Structures are given as structure tokens and as C-alpha cells.
Amino acid sequence: MEIVVDLHTHTISSGHAYSTLADNALAASRRGIKLLGMTDHGPSMPGAPHLYHFGNLEILPEELHGVTILPGVEANITSHEGELDIPIRYLARMKVVLVGLHEICYPGGTTEENTQAYINAMKNPFTDMMVHPGRPQFELDLERIAYTSAELSIPVEINNSSLSSEKKGAWGNCRRFARYMLQYQGPIILGSDAHFSDLVGGFDHALSLVHEVGIKENQILNTSAERVLDYLATRRKNRPSILEA
Ligand SMILES: [Zn+2]
Ligand SMILES: [Zn+2]
């Protein structure tokens, strides 16, 4: 199984990541990555870029080192209603919108509240994909998320960084989540969540998990650059105009 797209990477703009977009693109090209998402943290995270960063993404080249660049964001869920920390008029112009829960940006809650916040964000027409449900910081109903992913055809991530050894508890959660995804057959995306260029396109842990659980290549969106681009294009075609949203 070959993963040719990495939509979840951070640059120095995120505040706690250490490489530039050019560094990440070079690393991606060396690893055979064809599409690279630049998804710095949304503005409510300490050290994350100001909204102006997200308003100027259009100046970036479409391609760097032979890799197609998809500028976007990893937006933060900020409430139990599933609100995001970046206005729709910014999201509407991005090539990729990832959404997740992070400490400090989200007040925390019961399993029910966290799950409802996550699912509400999944239903946002400007959300493309959901990230790292397996991180142990917030209790989530992983079966309901997997079921909703299949129902709405919204890809949910298996995050390589969550599975790096220092994040205790992540393997058990991610394994349970992967089994539910296999059961309900929602689309899966693997993400490196790289905060340094050497980690871009690195999926070792996520791949060993999907192999262990028995997930097949056709359930994983980023085994094909065309499938990812088709998905993102269709998603943009089907959403409301900014005026209606
Ligand atoms: Zn980060
Ligand atoms: Zn994250």
C-alpha cells in the first residue's frame, strides 16, 4: 500500500513546528508524496498564525519541488456546538480544511458533549476532513464517529503522530477507531501531522495499524492523488455559497 498524499502538515507558522513550506515540499518530493497539504493550526491556538496568514494563501505557488501544494488549515473546534475558530469566508477559499479538537482551544466536556461537538463540525459543509479522533485528551464515542463518517462520507484521519510512542493511550483508541471504520466503511485518511520536515510523508505507525486491523487500500483516500482531488472538488461543488452559509 502506497500513500501518495499528506494533507496534514505544519510549518513554522504554527508556532510549535520548525520547518518552512519549502522544506516540507522538498521532503515530500523525496518521499514520493504528490499532494501536500499545508495545514497550520487555526488562530485560537497559542502561537498559531493570525487570520492574515490564512487570507494570503493564494500567493503560494501551485507546485513546489514537483509537489502540488494545497494550502489550508487545521481548524479548532471551540464549542460544544462544533463552531470553528476561523470565519467561513476564509475557509471558503482554502484548498483543504481539516478540523479537530485541541486542548486550550476547546472547553472540554462529557463524552456526549465532545462527540456532539465533533459530529457537528463534521456536518459543517466547509469541513473537508476530521483529524485525530484517537488522541486520548478528549473522550469520544468512536463508534458514533465512524458511523457518521460513513453516513456523511466525511473522511476521518488515522494520525501517525498520535501513534508515536510518547502519546500513551493513543494506540488503544486508534485501534478501536480503526476497527469501527472497517465495520462501517467510512473513508479513511492517513495523516503524518508532521511538525518537522523529516516527518512529512511518514506513515509507519498508521500503516502498521491499518494492516493489523485489516483495512484495505480502497478504503484509504490518500492512496490516490486523483481520488483526493476528486473528493475535494466534489465537496466544493456541493457546498452552499458563502452568502447562504
Ligand atoms: Zn501542532
Ligand atoms: Zn491537531
PDB file of C-alpha atoms and ligand atoms in Angstrom:
ATOM      1  CA  MET A   1       0.000   0.000   0.000  1.00  0.00           C
ATOM      2  CA  GLU A   2       1.475   3.327  -1.038  1.00  0.00           C
ATOM      3  CA  ILE A   3       0.407   6.641   0.484  1.00  0.00           C
ATOM      4  CA  VAL A   4       0.958   9.438  -2.037  1.00  0.00           C
ATOM      5  CA  VAL A   5      -0.806  12.346  -0.313  1.00  0.00           C
ATOM      6  CA  ASP A   6      -0.076  14.012   3.018  1.00  0.00           C
ATOM      7  CA  LEU A   7      -2.719  16.616   3.812  1.00  0.00           C
ATOM      8  CA  HIS A   8      -1.791  17.162   7.449  1.00  0.00           C
ATOM      9  CA  THR A   9       1.491  19.049   7.881  1.00  0.00           C
ATOM     10  CA  HIS A  10       2.555  22.112   9.830  1.00  0.00           C
ATOM     11  CA  THR A  11       5.079  24.830   9.058  1.00  0.00           C
ATOM     12  CA  ILE A  12       6.947  27.296  11.228  1.00  0.00           C
ATOM     13  CA  SER A  13       3.786  29.435  11.046  1.00  0.00           C
ATOM     14  CA  SER A  14       2.114  27.093  13.557  1.00  0.00           C
ATOM     15  CA  GLY A  15       4.432  28.375  16.298  1.00  0.00           C
ATOM     16  CA  HIS A  16       5.465  24.943  17.625  1.00  0.00           C
ATOM     17  CA  ALA A  17       6.567  23.471  14.265  1.00  0.00           C
ATOM     18  CA  TYR A  18      10.023  24.009  12.849  1.00  0.00           C
ATOM     19  CA  SER A  19      10.205  23.849   9.042  1.00  0.00           C
ATOM     20  CA  THR A  20       9.167  26.083   6.194  1.00  0.00           C
ATOM     21  CA  LEU A  21       6.742  25.147   3.424  1.00  0.00           C
ATOM     22  CA  ALA A  22       9.730  24.853   1.048  1.00  0.00           C
ATOM     23  CA  ASP A  23      11.469  22.420   3.473  1.00  0.00           C
ATOM     24  CA  ASN A  24       8.279  20.359   3.743  1.00  0.00           C
ATOM     25  CA  ALA A  25       7.749  20.272  -0.027  1.00  0.00           C
ATOM     26  CA  LEU A  26      11.319  19.079  -0.634  1.00  0.00           C
ATOM     27  CA  ALA A  27      10.916  16.363   1.997  1.00  0.00           C
ATOM     28  CA  ALA A  28       7.565  15.373   0.454  1.00  0.00           C
ATOM     29  CA  SER A  29       9.042  15.113  -3.018  1.00  0.00           C
ATOM     30  CA  ARG A  30      11.849  12.859  -1.724  1.00  0.00           C
ATOM     31  CA  ARG A  31       9.244  10.588  -0.156  1.00  0.00           C
ATOM     32  CA  GLY A  32       7.134  10.284  -3.298  1.00  0.00           C
ATOM     33  CA  ILE A  33       4.318  12.477  -2.000  1.00  0.00           C
ATOM     34  CA  LYS A  34       2.379  14.066  -4.879  1.00  0.00           C
ATOM     35  CA  LEU A  35      -0.030  16.319  -2.929  1.00  0.00           C
ATOM     36  CA  LEU A  36       0.980  18.198   0.190  1.00  0.00           C
ATOM     37  CA  GLY A  37      -1.494  19.954   2.483  1.00  0.00           C
ATOM     38  CA  MET A  38      -0.140  22.949   4.387  1.00  0.00           C
ATOM     39  CA  THR A  39      -2.499  22.917   7.345  1.00  0.00           C
ATOM     40  CA  ASP A  40      -1.233  25.192  10.079  1.00  0.00           C
ATOM     41  CA  HIS A  41      -3.220  25.466  13.295  1.00  0.00           C
ATOM     42  CA  GLY A  42      -6.237  27.743  13.433  1.00  0.00           C
ATOM     43  CA  PRO A  43      -5.808  31.104  15.174  1.00  0.00           C
ATOM     44  CA  SER A  44      -7.189  30.148  18.604  1.00  0.00           C
ATOM     45  CA  MET A  45      -4.134  28.003  19.400  1.00  0.00           C
ATOM     46  CA  PRO A  46      -1.349  29.868  21.203  1.00  0.00           C
ATOM     47  CA  GLY A  47       1.439  30.624  18.726  1.00  0.00           C
ATOM     48  CA  ALA A  48      -0.757  29.887  15.701  1.00  0.00           C
ATOM     49  CA  PRO A  49      -0.840  32.372  12.834  1.00  0.00           C
ATOM     50  CA  HIS A  50      -3.059  35.431  12.727  1.00  0.00           C
ATOM     51  CA  LEU A  51      -6.047  35.372  10.364  1.00  0.00           C
ATOM     52  CA  TYR A  52      -3.950  37.418   7.901  1.00  0.00           C
ATOM     53  CA  HIS A  53      -1.838  34.269   7.301  1.00  0.00           C
ATOM     54  CA  PHE A  54      -4.956  32.489   6.066  1.00  0.00           C
ATOM     55  CA  GLY A  55      -6.057  35.455   3.985  1.00  0.00           C
ATOM     56  CA  ASN A  56      -2.875  35.460   1.890  1.00  0.00           C
ATOM     57  CA  LEU A  57      -2.604  31.765   0.949  1.00  0.00           C
ATOM     58  CA  GLU A  58      -3.417  32.485  -2.665  1.00  0.00           C
ATOM     59  CA  ILE A  59       0.070  33.912  -3.341  1.00  0.00           C
ATOM     60  CA  LEU A  60       1.625  30.471  -2.860  1.00  0.00           C
ATOM     61  CA  PRO A  61       2.738  28.524  -5.931  1.00  0.00           C
ATOM     62  CA  GLU A  62       0.604  25.583  -7.030  1.00  0.00           C
ATOM     63  CA  GLU A  63       3.666  23.385  -7.146  1.00  0.00           C
ATOM     64  CA  LEU A  64       6.994  23.262  -5.277  1.00  0.00           C
ATOM     65  CA  HIS A  65       9.720  20.680  -5.976  1.00  0.00           C
ATOM     66  CA  GLY A  66       7.249  18.840  -8.212  1.00  0.00           C
ATOM     67  CA  VAL A  67       4.723  18.504  -5.372  1.00  0.00           C
ATOM     68  CA  THR A  68       1.238  20.057  -5.643  1.00  0.00           C
ATOM     69  CA  ILE A  69       0.612  22.322  -2.663  1.00  0.00           C
ATOM     70  CA  LEU A  70      -2.831  22.526  -1.051  1.00  0.00           C
ATOM     71  CA  PRO A  71      -2.868  25.458   1.375  1.00  0.00           C
ATOM     72  CA  GLY A  72      -5.442  25.229   4.132  1.00  0.00           C
ATOM     73  CA  VAL A  73      -5.862  24.975   7.880  1.00  0.00           C
ATOM     74  CA  GLU A  74      -6.262  22.597  10.783  1.00  0.00           C
ATOM     75  CA  ALA A  75      -9.174  24.466  12.337  1.00  0.00           C
ATOM     76  CA  ASN A  76     -10.032  24.154  16.015  1.00  0.00           C
ATOM     77  CA  ILE A  77     -13.438  23.230  17.377  1.00  0.00           C
ATOM     78  CA  THR A  78     -14.148  25.879  20.011  1.00  0.00           C
ATOM     79  CA  SER A  79     -17.535  24.910  21.494  1.00  0.00           C
ATOM     80  CA  HIS A  80     -19.922  22.043  22.132  1.00  0.00           C
ATOM     81  CA  GLU A  81     -21.891  23.308  19.132  1.00  0.00           C
ATOM     82  CA  GLY A  82     -18.890  22.437  16.948  1.00  0.00           C
ATOM     83  CA  GLU A  83     -18.052  26.029  15.967  1.00  0.00           C
ATOM     84  CA  LEU A  84     -14.665  26.616  14.306  1.00  0.00           C
ATOM     85  CA  ASP A  85     -12.078  29.284  15.072  1.00  0.00           C
ATOM     86  CA  ILE A  86     -11.878  30.678  11.563  1.00  0.00           C
ATOM     87  CA  PRO A  87     -14.593  32.514   9.639  1.00  0.00           C
ATOM     88  CA  ILE A  88     -16.306  30.823   6.703  1.00  0.00           C
ATOM     89  CA  ARG A  89     -15.123  33.485   4.255  1.00  0.00           C
ATOM     90  CA  TYR A  90     -11.551  32.238   4.878  1.00  0.00           C
ATOM     91  CA  LEU A  91     -12.478  28.535   4.801  1.00  0.00           C
ATOM     92  CA  ALA A  92     -14.323  29.036   1.523  1.00  0.00           C
ATOM     93  CA  ARG A  93     -11.093  29.975  -0.288  1.00  0.00           C
ATOM     94  CA  MET A  94      -8.908  27.157   1.046  1.00  0.00           C
ATOM     95  CA  LYS A  95      -7.869  24.037  -0.829  1.00  0.00           C
ATOM     96  CA  VAL A  96      -8.203  21.822   2.239  1.00  0.00           C
ATOM     97  CA  VAL A  97      -9.899  22.243   5.623  1.00  0.00           C
ATOM     98  CA  LEU A  98      -9.022  19.827   8.431  1.00  0.00           C
ATOM     99  CA  VAL A  99     -10.896  20.041  11.732  1.00  0.00           C
ATOM    100  CA  GLY A 100     -10.037  18.692  15.160  1.00  0.00           C
ATOM    101  CA  LEU A 101     -10.204  19.065  18.913  1.00  0.00           C
ATOM    102  CA  HIS A 102      -7.265  20.575  20.795  1.00  0.00           C
ATOM    103  CA  GLU A 103      -6.697  21.468  24.414  1.00  0.00           C
ATOM    104  CA  ILE A 104      -6.833  25.200  25.242  1.00  0.00           C
ATOM    105  CA  CYS A 105      -8.997  25.858  22.160  1.00  0.00           C
ATOM    106  CA  TYR A 106     -11.917  23.709  23.348  1.00  0.00           C
ATOM    107  CA  PRO A 107     -13.533  23.852  26.820  1.00  0.00           C
ATOM    108  CA  GLY A 108     -13.698  20.074  27.321  1.00  0.00           C
ATOM    109  CA  GLY A 109     -16.816  18.175  28.284  1.00  0.00           C
ATOM    110  CA  THR A 110     -18.508  14.825  28.757  1.00  0.00           C
ATOM    111  CA  THR A 111     -18.134  12.061  26.174  1.00  0.00           C
ATOM    112  CA  GLU A 112     -21.553  13.040  24.829  1.00  0.00           C
ATOM    113  CA  GLU A 113     -20.654  16.752  24.576  1.00  0.00           C
ATOM    114  CA  ASN A 114     -17.282  16.054  22.926  1.00  0.00           C
ATOM    115  CA  THR A 115     -18.813  13.616  20.455  1.00  0.00           C
ATOM    116  CA  GLN A 116     -21.625  16.017  19.588  1.00  0.00           C
ATOM    117  CA  ALA A 117     -19.120  18.869  19.072  1.00  0.00           C
ATOM    118  CA  TYR A 118     -17.059  16.652  16.771  1.00  0.00           C
ATOM    119  CA  ILE A 119     -20.096  15.443  14.805  1.00  0.00           C
ATOM    120  CA  ASN A 120     -21.485  18.972  14.481  1.00  0.00           C
ATOM    121  CA  ALA A 121     -18.144  20.029  12.977  1.00  0.00           C
ATOM    122  CA  MET A 122     -18.319  17.041  10.588  1.00  0.00           C
ATOM    123  CA  LYS A 123     -21.663  18.349   9.349  1.00  0.00           C
ATOM    124  CA  ASN A 124     -20.192  21.770   8.530  1.00  0.00           C
ATOM    125  CA  PRO A 125     -20.205  21.996   4.718  1.00  0.00           C
ATOM    126  CA  PHE A 126     -16.843  23.798   4.833  1.00  0.00           C
ATOM    127  CA  THR A 127     -15.138  20.921   6.683  1.00  0.00           C
ATOM    128  CA  ASP A 128     -13.255  18.540   4.386  1.00  0.00           C
ATOM    129  CA  MET A 129     -11.859  16.031   6.868  1.00  0.00           C
ATOM    130  CA  MET A 130     -11.721  15.346  10.585  1.00  0.00           C
ATOM    131  CA  VAL A 131      -8.446  14.693  12.357  1.00  0.00           C
ATOM    132  CA  HIS A 132      -7.057  12.576  15.211  1.00  0.00           C
ATOM    133  CA  PRO A 133     -10.206  11.276  16.980  1.00  0.00           C
ATOM    134  CA  GLY A 134      -7.923   8.742  18.692  1.00  0.00           C
ATOM    135  CA  ARG A 135      -5.946  11.275  20.709  1.00  0.00           C
ATOM    136  CA  PRO A 136      -6.570  10.436  24.351  1.00  0.00           C
ATOM    137  CA  GLN A 137      -7.100  14.051  25.547  1.00  0.00           C
ATOM    138  CA  PHE A 138     -10.854  14.013  24.952  1.00  0.00           C
ATOM    139  CA  GLU A 139     -13.238  11.091  25.430  1.00  0.00           C
ATOM    140  CA  LEU A 140     -15.203  10.471  22.242  1.00  0.00           C
ATOM    141  CA  ASP A 141     -17.783   7.894  21.157  1.00  0.00           C
ATOM    142  CA  LEU A 142     -15.562   6.466  18.436  1.00  0.00           C
ATOM    143  CA  GLU A 143     -18.249   4.115  17.119  1.00  0.00           C
ATOM    144  CA  ARG A 144     -20.644   7.029  16.505  1.00  0.00           C
ATOM    145  CA  ILE A 145     -17.919   8.989  14.757  1.00  0.00           C
ATOM    146  CA  ALA A 146     -17.095   6.053  12.483  1.00  0.00           C
ATOM    147  CA  TYR A 147     -20.796   5.538  11.742  1.00  0.00           C
ATOM    148  CA  THR A 148     -21.246   9.263  10.965  1.00  0.00           C
ATOM    149  CA  SER A 149     -18.167   9.258   8.733  1.00  0.00           C
ATOM    150  CA  ALA A 150     -19.768   6.521   6.627  1.00  0.00           C
ATOM    151  CA  GLU A 151     -23.186   8.201   6.682  1.00  0.00           C
ATOM    152  CA  LEU A 152     -21.845  11.611   5.578  1.00  0.00           C
ATOM    153  CA  SER A 153     -18.862  10.311   3.542  1.00  0.00           C
ATOM    154  CA  ILE A 154     -16.529  12.565   5.519  1.00  0.00           C
ATOM    155  CA  PRO A 155     -13.006  11.164   5.795  1.00  0.00           C
ATOM    156  CA  VAL A 156     -11.607  10.770   9.302  1.00  0.00           C
ATOM    157  CA  GLU A 157      -7.922  10.549   9.990  1.00  0.00           C
ATOM    158  CA  ILE A 158      -5.695   7.884  11.420  1.00  0.00           C
ATOM    159  CA  ASN A 159      -2.932  10.165  12.684  1.00  0.00           C
ATOM    160  CA  ASN A 160       0.634   8.916  12.588  1.00  0.00           C
ATOM    161  CA  SER A 161       1.802  11.405  15.175  1.00  0.00           C
ATOM    162  CA  SER A 162      -0.826  10.260  17.744  1.00  0.00           C
ATOM    163  CA  LEU A 163       0.703   6.791  17.473  1.00  0.00           C
ATOM    164  CA  SER A 164       4.262   7.886  18.146  1.00  0.00           C
ATOM    165  CA  SER A 165       5.288   6.108  21.320  1.00  0.00           C
ATOM    166  CA  GLU A 166       5.181   9.010  23.771  1.00  0.00           C
ATOM    167  CA  LYS A 167       1.414   9.541  23.414  1.00  0.00           C
ATOM    168  CA  LYS A 168       0.114   6.971  25.837  1.00  0.00           C
ATOM    169  CA  GLY A 169      -3.353   5.616  25.300  1.00  0.00           C
ATOM    170  CA  ALA A 170      -3.447   6.542  21.631  1.00  0.00           C
ATOM    171  CA  TRP A 171      -2.813   3.051  20.277  1.00  0.00           C
ATOM    172  CA  GLY A 172      -5.801   1.546  22.080  1.00  0.00           C
ATOM    173  CA  ASN A 173      -8.121   4.361  20.951  1.00  0.00           C
ATOM    174  CA  CYS A 174      -6.827   4.385  17.370  1.00  0.00           C
ATOM    175  CA  ARG A 175      -7.109   0.585  17.128  1.00  0.00           C
ATOM    176  CA  ARG A 176     -10.729   0.678  18.336  1.00  0.00           C
ATOM    177  CA  PHE A 177     -11.473   3.524  15.960  1.00  0.00           C
ATOM    178  CA  ALA A 178      -9.868   1.709  13.022  1.00  0.00           C
ATOM    179  CA  ARG A 179     -11.984  -1.382  13.759  1.00  0.00           C
ATOM    180  CA  TYR A 180     -15.180   0.714  13.732  1.00  0.00           C
ATOM    181  CA  MET A 181     -14.076   2.338  10.476  1.00  0.00           C
ATOM    182  CA  LEU A 182     -13.582  -1.121   8.980  1.00  0.00           C
ATOM    183  CA  GLN A 183     -17.037  -2.148  10.224  1.00  0.00           C
ATOM    184  CA  TYR A 184     -18.912   0.896   8.845  1.00  0.00           C
ATOM    185  CA  GLN A 185     -16.646   1.540   5.821  1.00  0.00           C
ATOM    186  CA  GLY A 186     -16.333   5.311   6.072  1.00  0.00           C
ATOM    187  CA  PRO A 187     -13.456   6.920   4.171  1.00  0.00           C
ATOM    188  CA  ILE A 188     -10.111   6.950   5.984  1.00  0.00           C
ATOM    189  CA  ILE A 189      -7.305   9.449   5.539  1.00  0.00           C
ATOM    190  CA  LEU A 190      -3.810   8.866   6.917  1.00  0.00           C
ATOM    191  CA  GLY A 191      -2.035  11.997   8.134  1.00  0.00           C
ATOM    192  CA  SER A 192       1.554  12.484   9.264  1.00  0.00           C
ATOM    193  CA  ASP A 193       0.724  15.604  11.326  1.00  0.00           C
ATOM    194  CA  ALA A 194       4.372  16.494  10.744  1.00  0.00           C
ATOM    195  CA  HIS A 195       5.743  19.397  12.796  1.00  0.00           C
ATOM    196  CA  PHE A 196       9.199  18.997  11.191  1.00  0.00           C
ATOM    197  CA  SER A 197      10.101  18.326   7.573  1.00  0.00           C
ATOM    198  CA  ASP A 198      11.705  14.911   8.227  1.00  0.00           C
ATOM    199  CA  LEU A 199       8.300  13.694   9.400  1.00  0.00           C
ATOM    200  CA  VAL A 200       6.384  14.761   6.268  1.00  0.00           C
ATOM    201  CA  GLY A 201       5.040  11.723   4.416  1.00  0.00           C
ATOM    202  CA  GLY A 202       5.823   9.464   7.385  1.00  0.00           C
ATOM    203  CA  PHE A 203       3.007   6.974   7.970  1.00  0.00           C
ATOM    204  CA  ASP A 204       4.811   3.959   9.509  1.00  0.00           C
ATOM    205  CA  HIS A 205       2.679   3.667  12.641  1.00  0.00           C
ATOM    206  CA  ALA A 206      -0.616   4.409  10.886  1.00  0.00           C
ATOM    207  CA  LEU A 207       0.189   1.852   8.188  1.00  0.00           C
ATOM    208  CA  SER A 208       1.062  -0.843  10.677  1.00  0.00           C
ATOM    209  CA  LEU A 209      -2.267  -0.166  12.425  1.00  0.00           C
ATOM    210  CA  VAL A 210      -4.346  -0.389   9.240  1.00  0.00           C
ATOM    211  CA  HIS A 211      -2.553  -3.596   8.241  1.00  0.00           C
ATOM    212  CA  GLU A 212      -3.130  -5.083  11.693  1.00  0.00           C
ATOM    213  CA  VAL A 213      -6.849  -4.253  11.612  1.00  0.00           C
ATOM    214  CA  GLY A 214      -7.253  -5.477   8.021  1.00  0.00           C
ATOM    215  CA  ILE A 215      -8.282  -2.227   6.338  1.00  0.00           C
ATOM    216  CA  LYS A 216      -7.995  -2.451   2.564  1.00  0.00           C
ATOM    217  CA  GLU A 217      -6.345   0.047   0.259  1.00  0.00           C
ATOM    218  CA  ASN A 218      -9.618   1.165  -1.361  1.00  0.00           C
ATOM    219  CA  GLN A 219     -10.940   2.495   1.972  1.00  0.00           C
ATOM    220  CA  ILE A 220      -7.948   4.825   2.327  1.00  0.00           C
ATOM    221  CA  LEU A 221      -8.450   8.011   0.337  1.00  0.00           C
ATOM    222  CA  ASN A 222      -4.826   9.072   0.129  1.00  0.00           C
ATOM    223  CA  THR A 223      -3.600   6.015  -1.716  1.00  0.00           C
ATOM    224  CA  SER A 224      -4.508   8.032  -4.847  1.00  0.00           C
ATOM    225  CA  ALA A 225      -3.884  11.720  -5.585  1.00  0.00           C
ATOM    226  CA  GLU A 226      -6.745  11.705  -8.115  1.00  0.00           C
ATOM    227  CA  ARG A 227      -9.231  10.410  -5.552  1.00  0.00           C
ATOM    228  CA  VAL A 228      -8.220  13.111  -3.079  1.00  0.00           C
ATOM    229  CA  LEU A 229      -8.541  15.866  -5.697  1.00  0.00           C
ATOM    230  CA  ASP A 230     -11.886  14.494  -6.909  1.00  0.00           C
ATOM    231  CA  TYR A 231     -13.193  14.358  -3.353  1.00  0.00           C
ATOM    232  CA  LEU A 232     -12.107  17.943  -2.589  1.00  0.00           C
ATOM    233  CA  ALA A 233     -13.572  19.235  -5.862  1.00  0.00           C
ATOM    234  CA  THR A 234     -16.918  17.481  -5.286  1.00  0.00           C
ATOM    235  CA  ARG A 235     -17.050  18.763  -1.729  1.00  0.00           C
ATOM    236  CA  ARG A 236     -16.603  22.334  -3.003  1.00  0.00           C
ATOM    237  CA  LYS A 237     -19.240  21.880  -5.699  1.00  0.00           C
ATOM    238  CA  ASN A 238     -21.853  20.677  -3.205  1.00  0.00           C
ATOM    239  CA  ARG A 239     -21.499  23.304  -0.519  1.00  0.00           C
ATOM    240  CA  PRO A 240     -23.559  26.458  -0.115  1.00  0.00           C
ATOM    241  CA  SER A 241     -22.235  29.791  -1.356  1.00  0.00           C
ATOM    242  CA  ILE A 242     -20.669  31.962   1.329  1.00  0.00           C
ATOM    243  CA  LEU A 243     -23.723  34.193   1.304  1.00  0.00           C
ATOM    244  CA  GLU A 244     -26.065  31.359   2.229  1.00  0.00           C
ATOM    245  CA  ALA A 245     -23.737  29.853   4.847  1.00  0.00           C
TER     246      ALA A 245
HETATM  247 ZN    ZN B   1       0.585  21.176  16.383  1.00  0.00          ZN
HETATM  248 ZN    ZN B   2      -4.087  18.504  15.640  1.00  0.00          ZN
END
